[in-house]
PDB file of C-alpha atoms in Angstrom:
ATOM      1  CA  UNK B1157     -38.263-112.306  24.523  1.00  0.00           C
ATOM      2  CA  UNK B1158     -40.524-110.070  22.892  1.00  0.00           C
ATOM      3  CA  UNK B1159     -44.677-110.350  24.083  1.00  0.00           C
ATOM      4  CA  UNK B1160     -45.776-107.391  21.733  1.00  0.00           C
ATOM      5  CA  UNK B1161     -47.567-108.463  18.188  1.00  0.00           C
ATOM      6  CA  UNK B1162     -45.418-107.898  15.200  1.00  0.00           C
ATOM      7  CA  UNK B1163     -47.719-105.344  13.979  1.00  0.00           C
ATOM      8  CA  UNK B1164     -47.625-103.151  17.539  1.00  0.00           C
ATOM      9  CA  UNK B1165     -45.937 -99.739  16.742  1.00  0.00           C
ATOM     10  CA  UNK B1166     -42.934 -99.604  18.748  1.00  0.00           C
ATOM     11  CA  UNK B1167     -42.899 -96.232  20.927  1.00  0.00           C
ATOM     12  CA  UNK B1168     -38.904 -95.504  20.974  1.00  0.00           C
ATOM     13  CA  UNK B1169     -39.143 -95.168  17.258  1.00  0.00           C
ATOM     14  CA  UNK B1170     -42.198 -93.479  16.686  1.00  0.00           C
ATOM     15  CA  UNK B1171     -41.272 -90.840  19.513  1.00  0.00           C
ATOM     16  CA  UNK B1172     -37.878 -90.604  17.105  1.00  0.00           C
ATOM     17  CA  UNK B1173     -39.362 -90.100  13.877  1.00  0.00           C
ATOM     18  CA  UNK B1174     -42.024 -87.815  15.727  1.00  0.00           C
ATOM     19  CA  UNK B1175     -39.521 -85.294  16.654  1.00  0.00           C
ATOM     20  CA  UNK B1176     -37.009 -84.764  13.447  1.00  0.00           C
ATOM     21  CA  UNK B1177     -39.472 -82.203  12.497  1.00  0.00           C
ATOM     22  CA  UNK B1178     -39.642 -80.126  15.124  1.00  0.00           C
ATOM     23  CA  UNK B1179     -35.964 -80.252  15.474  1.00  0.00           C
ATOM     24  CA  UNK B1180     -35.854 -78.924  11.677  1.00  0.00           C
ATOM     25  CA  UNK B1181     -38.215 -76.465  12.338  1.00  0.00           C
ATOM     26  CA  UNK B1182     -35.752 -75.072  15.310  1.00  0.00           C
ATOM     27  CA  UNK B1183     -32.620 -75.071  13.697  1.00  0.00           C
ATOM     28  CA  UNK B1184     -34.149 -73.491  10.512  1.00  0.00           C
ATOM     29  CA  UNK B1185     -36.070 -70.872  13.108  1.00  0.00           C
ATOM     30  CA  UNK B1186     -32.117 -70.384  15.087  1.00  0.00           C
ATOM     31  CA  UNK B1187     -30.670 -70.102  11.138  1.00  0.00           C
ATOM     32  CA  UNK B1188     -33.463 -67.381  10.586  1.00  0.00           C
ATOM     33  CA  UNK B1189     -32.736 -65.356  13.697  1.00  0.00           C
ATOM     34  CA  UNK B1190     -28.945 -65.676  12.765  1.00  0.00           C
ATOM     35  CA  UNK B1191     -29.541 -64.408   9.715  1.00  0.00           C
ATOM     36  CA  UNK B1192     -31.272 -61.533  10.366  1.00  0.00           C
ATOM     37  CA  UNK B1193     -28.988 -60.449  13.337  1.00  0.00           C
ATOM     38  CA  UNK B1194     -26.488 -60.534  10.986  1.00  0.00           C
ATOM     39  CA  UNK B1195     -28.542 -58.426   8.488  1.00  0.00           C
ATOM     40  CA  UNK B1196     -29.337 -56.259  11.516  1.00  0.00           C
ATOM     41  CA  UNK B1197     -25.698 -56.056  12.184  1.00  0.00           C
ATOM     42  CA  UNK B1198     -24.136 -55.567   8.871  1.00  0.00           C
ATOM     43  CA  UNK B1199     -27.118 -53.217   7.869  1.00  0.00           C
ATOM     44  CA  UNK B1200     -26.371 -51.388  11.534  1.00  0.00           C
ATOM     45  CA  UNK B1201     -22.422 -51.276  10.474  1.00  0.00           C
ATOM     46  CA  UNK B1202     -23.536 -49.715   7.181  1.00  0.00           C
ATOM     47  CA  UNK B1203     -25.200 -47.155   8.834  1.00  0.00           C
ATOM     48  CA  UNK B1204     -22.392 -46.220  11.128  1.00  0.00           C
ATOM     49  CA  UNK B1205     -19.810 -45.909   8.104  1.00  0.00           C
ATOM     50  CA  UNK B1206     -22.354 -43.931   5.861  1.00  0.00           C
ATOM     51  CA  UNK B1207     -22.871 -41.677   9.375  1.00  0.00           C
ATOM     52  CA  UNK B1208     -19.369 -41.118   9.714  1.00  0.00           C
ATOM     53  CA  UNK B1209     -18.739 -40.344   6.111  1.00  0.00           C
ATOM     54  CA  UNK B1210     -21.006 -37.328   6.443  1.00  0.00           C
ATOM     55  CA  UNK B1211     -19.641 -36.083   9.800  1.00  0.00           C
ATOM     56  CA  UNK B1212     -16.515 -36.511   7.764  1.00  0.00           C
ATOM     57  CA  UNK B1213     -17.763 -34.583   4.455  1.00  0.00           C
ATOM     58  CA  UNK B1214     -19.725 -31.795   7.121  1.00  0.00           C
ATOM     59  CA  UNK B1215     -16.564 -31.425   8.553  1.00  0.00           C
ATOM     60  CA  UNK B1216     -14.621 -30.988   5.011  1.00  0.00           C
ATOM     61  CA  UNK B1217     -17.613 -28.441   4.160  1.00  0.00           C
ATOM     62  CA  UNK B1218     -17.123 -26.633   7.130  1.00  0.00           C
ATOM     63  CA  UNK B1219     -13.770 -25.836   6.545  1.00  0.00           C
ATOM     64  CA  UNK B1220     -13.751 -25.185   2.753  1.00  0.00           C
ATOM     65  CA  UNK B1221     -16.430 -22.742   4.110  1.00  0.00           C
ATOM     66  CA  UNK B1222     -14.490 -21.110   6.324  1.00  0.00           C
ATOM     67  CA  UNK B1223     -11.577 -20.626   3.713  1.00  0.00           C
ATOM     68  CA  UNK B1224     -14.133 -19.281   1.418  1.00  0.00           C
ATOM     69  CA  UNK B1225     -15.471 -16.657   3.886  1.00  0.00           C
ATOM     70  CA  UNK B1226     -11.648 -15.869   4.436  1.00  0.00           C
ATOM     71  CA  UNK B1227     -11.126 -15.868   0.815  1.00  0.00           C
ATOM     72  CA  UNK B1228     -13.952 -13.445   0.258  1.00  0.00           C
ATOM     73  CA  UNK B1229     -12.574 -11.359   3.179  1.00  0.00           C
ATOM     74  CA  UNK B1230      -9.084 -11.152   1.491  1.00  0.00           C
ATOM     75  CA  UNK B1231     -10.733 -10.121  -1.860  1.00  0.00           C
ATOM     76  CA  UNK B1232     -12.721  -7.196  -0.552  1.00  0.00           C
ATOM     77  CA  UNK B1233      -9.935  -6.272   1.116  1.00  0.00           C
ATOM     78  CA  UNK B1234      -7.282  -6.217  -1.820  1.00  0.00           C
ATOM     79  CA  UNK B1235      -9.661  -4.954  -3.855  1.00  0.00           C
ATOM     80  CA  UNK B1236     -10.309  -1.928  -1.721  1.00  0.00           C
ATOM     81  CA  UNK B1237      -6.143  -1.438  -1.521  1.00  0.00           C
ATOM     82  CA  UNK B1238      -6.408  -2.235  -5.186  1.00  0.00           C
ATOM     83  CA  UNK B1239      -8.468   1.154  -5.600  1.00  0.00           C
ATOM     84  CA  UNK B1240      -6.729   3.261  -3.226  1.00  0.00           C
ATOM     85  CA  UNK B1241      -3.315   2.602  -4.924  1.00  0.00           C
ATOM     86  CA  UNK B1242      -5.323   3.830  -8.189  1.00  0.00           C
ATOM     87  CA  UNK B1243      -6.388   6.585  -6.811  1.00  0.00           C
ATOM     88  CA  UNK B1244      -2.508   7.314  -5.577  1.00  0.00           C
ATOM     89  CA  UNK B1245      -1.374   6.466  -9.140  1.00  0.00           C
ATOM     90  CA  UNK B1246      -3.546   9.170 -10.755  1.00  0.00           C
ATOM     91  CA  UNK B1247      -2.709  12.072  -7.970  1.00  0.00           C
ATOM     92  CA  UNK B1248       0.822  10.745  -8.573  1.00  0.00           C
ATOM     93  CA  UNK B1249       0.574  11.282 -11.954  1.00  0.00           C
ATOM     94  CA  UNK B1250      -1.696  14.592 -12.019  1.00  0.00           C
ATOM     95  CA  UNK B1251       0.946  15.914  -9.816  1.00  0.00           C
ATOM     96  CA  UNK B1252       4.175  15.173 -11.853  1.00  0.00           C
ATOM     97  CA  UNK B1253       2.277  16.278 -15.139  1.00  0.00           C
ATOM     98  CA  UNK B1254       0.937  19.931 -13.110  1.00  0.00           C
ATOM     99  CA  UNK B1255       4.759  20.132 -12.206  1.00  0.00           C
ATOM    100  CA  UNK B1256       5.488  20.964 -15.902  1.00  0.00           C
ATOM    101  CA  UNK B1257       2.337  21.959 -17.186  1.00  0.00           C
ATOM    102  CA  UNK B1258       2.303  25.369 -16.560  1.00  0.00           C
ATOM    103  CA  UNK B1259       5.716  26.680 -17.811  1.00  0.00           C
ATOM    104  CA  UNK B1260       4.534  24.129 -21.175  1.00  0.00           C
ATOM    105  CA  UNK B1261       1.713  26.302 -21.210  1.00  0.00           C
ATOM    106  CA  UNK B1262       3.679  29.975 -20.776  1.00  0.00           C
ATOM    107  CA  UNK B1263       5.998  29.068 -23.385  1.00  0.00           C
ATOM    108  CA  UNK B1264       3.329  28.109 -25.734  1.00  0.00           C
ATOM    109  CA  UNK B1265       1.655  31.233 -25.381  1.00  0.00           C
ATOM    110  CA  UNK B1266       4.899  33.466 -25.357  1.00  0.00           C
ATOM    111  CA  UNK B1267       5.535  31.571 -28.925  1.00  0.00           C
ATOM    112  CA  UNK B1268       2.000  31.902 -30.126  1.00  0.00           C
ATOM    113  CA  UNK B1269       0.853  35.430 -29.031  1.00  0.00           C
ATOM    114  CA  UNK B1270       1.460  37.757 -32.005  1.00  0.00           C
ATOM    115  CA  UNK B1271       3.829  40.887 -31.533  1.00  0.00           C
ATOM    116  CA  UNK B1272       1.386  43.299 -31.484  1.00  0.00           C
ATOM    117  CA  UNK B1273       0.198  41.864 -28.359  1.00  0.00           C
ATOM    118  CA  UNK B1274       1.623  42.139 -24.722  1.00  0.00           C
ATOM    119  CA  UNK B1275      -0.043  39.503 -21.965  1.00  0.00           C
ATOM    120  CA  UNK B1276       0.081  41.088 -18.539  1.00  0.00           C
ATOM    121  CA  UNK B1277      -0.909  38.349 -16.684  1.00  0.00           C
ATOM    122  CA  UNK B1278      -1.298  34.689 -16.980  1.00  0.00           C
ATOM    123  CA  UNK B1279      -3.871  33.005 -13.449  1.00  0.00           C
ATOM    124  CA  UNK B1280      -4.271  29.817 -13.020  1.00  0.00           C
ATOM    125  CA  UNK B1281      -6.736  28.107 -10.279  1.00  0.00           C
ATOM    126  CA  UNK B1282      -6.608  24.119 -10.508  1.00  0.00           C
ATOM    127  CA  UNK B1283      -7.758  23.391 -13.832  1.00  0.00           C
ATOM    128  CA  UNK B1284      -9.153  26.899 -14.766  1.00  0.00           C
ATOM    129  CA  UNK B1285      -7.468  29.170 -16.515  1.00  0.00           C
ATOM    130  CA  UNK B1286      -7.421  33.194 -17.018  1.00  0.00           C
ATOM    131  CA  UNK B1287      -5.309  35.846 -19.749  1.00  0.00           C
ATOM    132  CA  UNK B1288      -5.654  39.216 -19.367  1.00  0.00           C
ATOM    133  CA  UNK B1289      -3.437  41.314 -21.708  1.00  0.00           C
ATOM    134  CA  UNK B1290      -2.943  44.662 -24.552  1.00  0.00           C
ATOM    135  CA  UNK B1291      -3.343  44.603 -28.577  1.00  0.00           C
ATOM    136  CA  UNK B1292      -2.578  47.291 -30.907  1.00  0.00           C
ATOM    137  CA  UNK B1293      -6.675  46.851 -32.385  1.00  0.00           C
ATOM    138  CA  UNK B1294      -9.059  44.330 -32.066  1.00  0.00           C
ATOM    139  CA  UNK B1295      -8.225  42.850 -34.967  1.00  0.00           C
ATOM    140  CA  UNK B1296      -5.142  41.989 -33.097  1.00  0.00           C
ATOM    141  CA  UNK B1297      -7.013  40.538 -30.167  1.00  0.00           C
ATOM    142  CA  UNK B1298      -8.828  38.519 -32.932  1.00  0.00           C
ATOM    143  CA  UNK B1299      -5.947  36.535 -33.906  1.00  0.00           C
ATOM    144  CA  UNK B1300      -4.580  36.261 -30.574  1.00  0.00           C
ATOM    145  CA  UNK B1301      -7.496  34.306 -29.878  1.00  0.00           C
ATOM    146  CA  UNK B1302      -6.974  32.291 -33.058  1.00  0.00           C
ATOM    147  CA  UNK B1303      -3.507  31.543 -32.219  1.00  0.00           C
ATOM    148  CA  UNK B1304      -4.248  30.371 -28.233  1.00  0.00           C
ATOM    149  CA  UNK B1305      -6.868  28.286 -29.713  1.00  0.00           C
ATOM    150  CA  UNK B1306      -4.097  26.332 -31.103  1.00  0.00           C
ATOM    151  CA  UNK B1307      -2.123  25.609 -28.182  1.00  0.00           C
ATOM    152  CA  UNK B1308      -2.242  21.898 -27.221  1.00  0.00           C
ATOM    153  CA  UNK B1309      -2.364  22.540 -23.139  1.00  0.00           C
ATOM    154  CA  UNK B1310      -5.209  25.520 -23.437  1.00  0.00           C
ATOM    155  CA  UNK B1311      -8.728  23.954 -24.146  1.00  0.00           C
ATOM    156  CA  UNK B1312     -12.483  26.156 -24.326  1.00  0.00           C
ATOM    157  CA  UNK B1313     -10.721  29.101 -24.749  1.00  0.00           C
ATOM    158  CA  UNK B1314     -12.961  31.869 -24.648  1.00  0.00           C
ATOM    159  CA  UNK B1315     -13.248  35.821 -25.066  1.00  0.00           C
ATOM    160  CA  UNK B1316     -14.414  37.622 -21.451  1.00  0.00           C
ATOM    161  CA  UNK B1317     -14.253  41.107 -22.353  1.00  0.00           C
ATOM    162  CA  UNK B1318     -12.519  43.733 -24.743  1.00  0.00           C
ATOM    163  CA  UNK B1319     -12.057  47.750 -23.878  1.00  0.00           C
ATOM    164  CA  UNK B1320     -10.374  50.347 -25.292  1.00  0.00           C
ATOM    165  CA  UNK B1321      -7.360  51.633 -23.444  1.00  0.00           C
ATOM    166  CA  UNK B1322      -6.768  55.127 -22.231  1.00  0.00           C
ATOM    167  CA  UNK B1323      -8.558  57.939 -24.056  1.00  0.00           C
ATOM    168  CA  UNK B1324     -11.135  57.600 -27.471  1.00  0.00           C
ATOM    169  CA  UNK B1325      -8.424  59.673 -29.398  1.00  0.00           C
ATOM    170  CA  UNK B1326      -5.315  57.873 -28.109  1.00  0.00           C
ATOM    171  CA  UNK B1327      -3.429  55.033 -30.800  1.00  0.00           C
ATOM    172  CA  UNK B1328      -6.648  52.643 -30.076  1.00  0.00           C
ATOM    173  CA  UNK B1329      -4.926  49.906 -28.194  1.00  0.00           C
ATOM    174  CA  UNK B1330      -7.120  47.219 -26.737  1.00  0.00           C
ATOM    175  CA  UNK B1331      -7.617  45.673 -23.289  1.00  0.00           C
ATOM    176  CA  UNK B1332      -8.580  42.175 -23.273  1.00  0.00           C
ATOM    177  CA  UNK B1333      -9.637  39.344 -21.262  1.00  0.00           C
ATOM    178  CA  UNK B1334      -9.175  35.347 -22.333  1.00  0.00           C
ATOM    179  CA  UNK B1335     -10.691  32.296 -20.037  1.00  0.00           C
ATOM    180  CA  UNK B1336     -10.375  29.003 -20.359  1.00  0.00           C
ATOM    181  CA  UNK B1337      -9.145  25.600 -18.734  1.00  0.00           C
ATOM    182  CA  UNK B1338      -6.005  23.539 -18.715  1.00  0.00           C
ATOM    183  CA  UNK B1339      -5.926  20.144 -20.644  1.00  0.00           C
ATOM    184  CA  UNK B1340      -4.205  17.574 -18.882  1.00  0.00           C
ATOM    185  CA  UNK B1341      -2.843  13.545 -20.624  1.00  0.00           C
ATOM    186  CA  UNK B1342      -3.776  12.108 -16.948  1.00  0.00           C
ATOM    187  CA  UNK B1343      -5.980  10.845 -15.554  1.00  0.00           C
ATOM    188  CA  UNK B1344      -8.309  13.009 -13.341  1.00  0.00           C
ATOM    189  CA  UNK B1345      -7.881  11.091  -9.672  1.00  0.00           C
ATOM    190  CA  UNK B1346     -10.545  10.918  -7.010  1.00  0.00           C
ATOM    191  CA  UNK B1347     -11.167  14.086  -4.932  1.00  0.00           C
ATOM    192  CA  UNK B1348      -9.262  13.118  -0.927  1.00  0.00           C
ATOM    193  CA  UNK B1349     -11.676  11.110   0.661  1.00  0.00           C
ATOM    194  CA  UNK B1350     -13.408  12.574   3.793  1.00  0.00           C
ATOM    195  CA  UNK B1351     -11.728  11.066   7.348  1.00  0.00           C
ATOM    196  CA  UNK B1352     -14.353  11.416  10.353  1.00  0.00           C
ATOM    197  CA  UNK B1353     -12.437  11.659  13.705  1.00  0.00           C
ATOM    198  CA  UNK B1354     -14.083   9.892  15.908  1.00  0.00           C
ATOM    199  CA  UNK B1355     -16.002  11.591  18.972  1.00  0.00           C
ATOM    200  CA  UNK B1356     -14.161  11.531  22.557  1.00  0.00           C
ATOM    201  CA  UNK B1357     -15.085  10.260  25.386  1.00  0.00           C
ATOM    202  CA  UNK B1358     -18.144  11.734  26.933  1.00  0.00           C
ATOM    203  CA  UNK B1359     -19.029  14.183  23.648  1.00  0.00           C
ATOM    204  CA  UNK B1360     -21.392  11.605  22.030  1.00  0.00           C
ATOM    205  CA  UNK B1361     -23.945  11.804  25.448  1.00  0.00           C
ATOM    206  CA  UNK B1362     -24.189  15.584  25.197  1.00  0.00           C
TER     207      UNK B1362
END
């Protein structure tokens, strides 16, 4: 039997009613939190992939680094063997062109040395070259420079000295002197280069 007016609230339901809110208000407060640990998480899972990319692109750096450097090494290096076996290619060659360079050149001047002329001797000292020899007049000493000047293997040929030979009244024959230098078809190679030997022991504190 109920005793309470019909228009009485009743307090079961009003306590009810009273708290659906704040219930809402929780759950959508525990949804918030949720989602933003997830956020937190996936954003803090982001962060560790992206971080491990770049340790692994340093690490790829690093290495193609190192190659490099090696690379360079090897580069300097075959470029410096790359210029020493030059340098060997052009001694090589100056050396197998001087082994028939100067019998070239003595023929030559045995063909073009008129026959009033008689060489006497023929010096040679690397590159430089020196004729000393007898004509009948100067005029014959005249065109045995003419003719020399002609040989391929004789360059900057030039007259040192003429004299008479023997007495004023004697046939009038002619001393001369010719200098010039050797032309070579190689190349000229680098001069040897200049080894240190390295101090011993003790001579470096005197």
């Amino acid at each position: 039997m109920n005793l309470l007016p019909a228009d009485a609230p009743r307090p079961g339901r009003s306590a009810g009613r009273a708290s659906i809110p704040g219930r809402v208000r929780a759950v959508a407060g525990a949804l918030l939190v949720g989602f933003t640990l997830a956020a937190v998480g996936l954003e803090f899972r982001s962060l560790t992939t992206r971080l491990e990319a770049a340790r692994t692109e340093r690490d790829r750096l690093r290495v193609l680094a190192a190659e490099r450097r090696g690379l360079e090494e090897r580069l300097v290096r075959d470029r410096d063997r790359l210029r020493r076996l030059r340098i060997e290619e052009a001694r090589l060659a100056r050396w197998d062109e001087e082994r028939f360079l100067f019998p070239e050149l003595l023929r030559s001047l045995a063909a073009a040395i008129p026959d009033a002329a008689v060489l006497d001797a023929v010096r040679r000292d690397g590159s430089a070259l020196r004729v000393s020899g007898r004509a009948r007049s100067a005029a014959v000493v005249g065109r045995t420079l003419d003719a020399f000047g002609k040989i391929e293997r004789a360059e900057g040929l030039e007259l040192l000295w003429v004299e008479q030979a023997g007495e004023a009244g004697d046939s009038g024959e002619q001393r001369f002197a010719f200098a010039g230098s050797l032309r070579y078809r190689s190349r000229e190679p680098e001069p040897f280069e200049r080894v240190e030997a390295p101090p011993r022991h003790g001579e470096g504190s005197r």
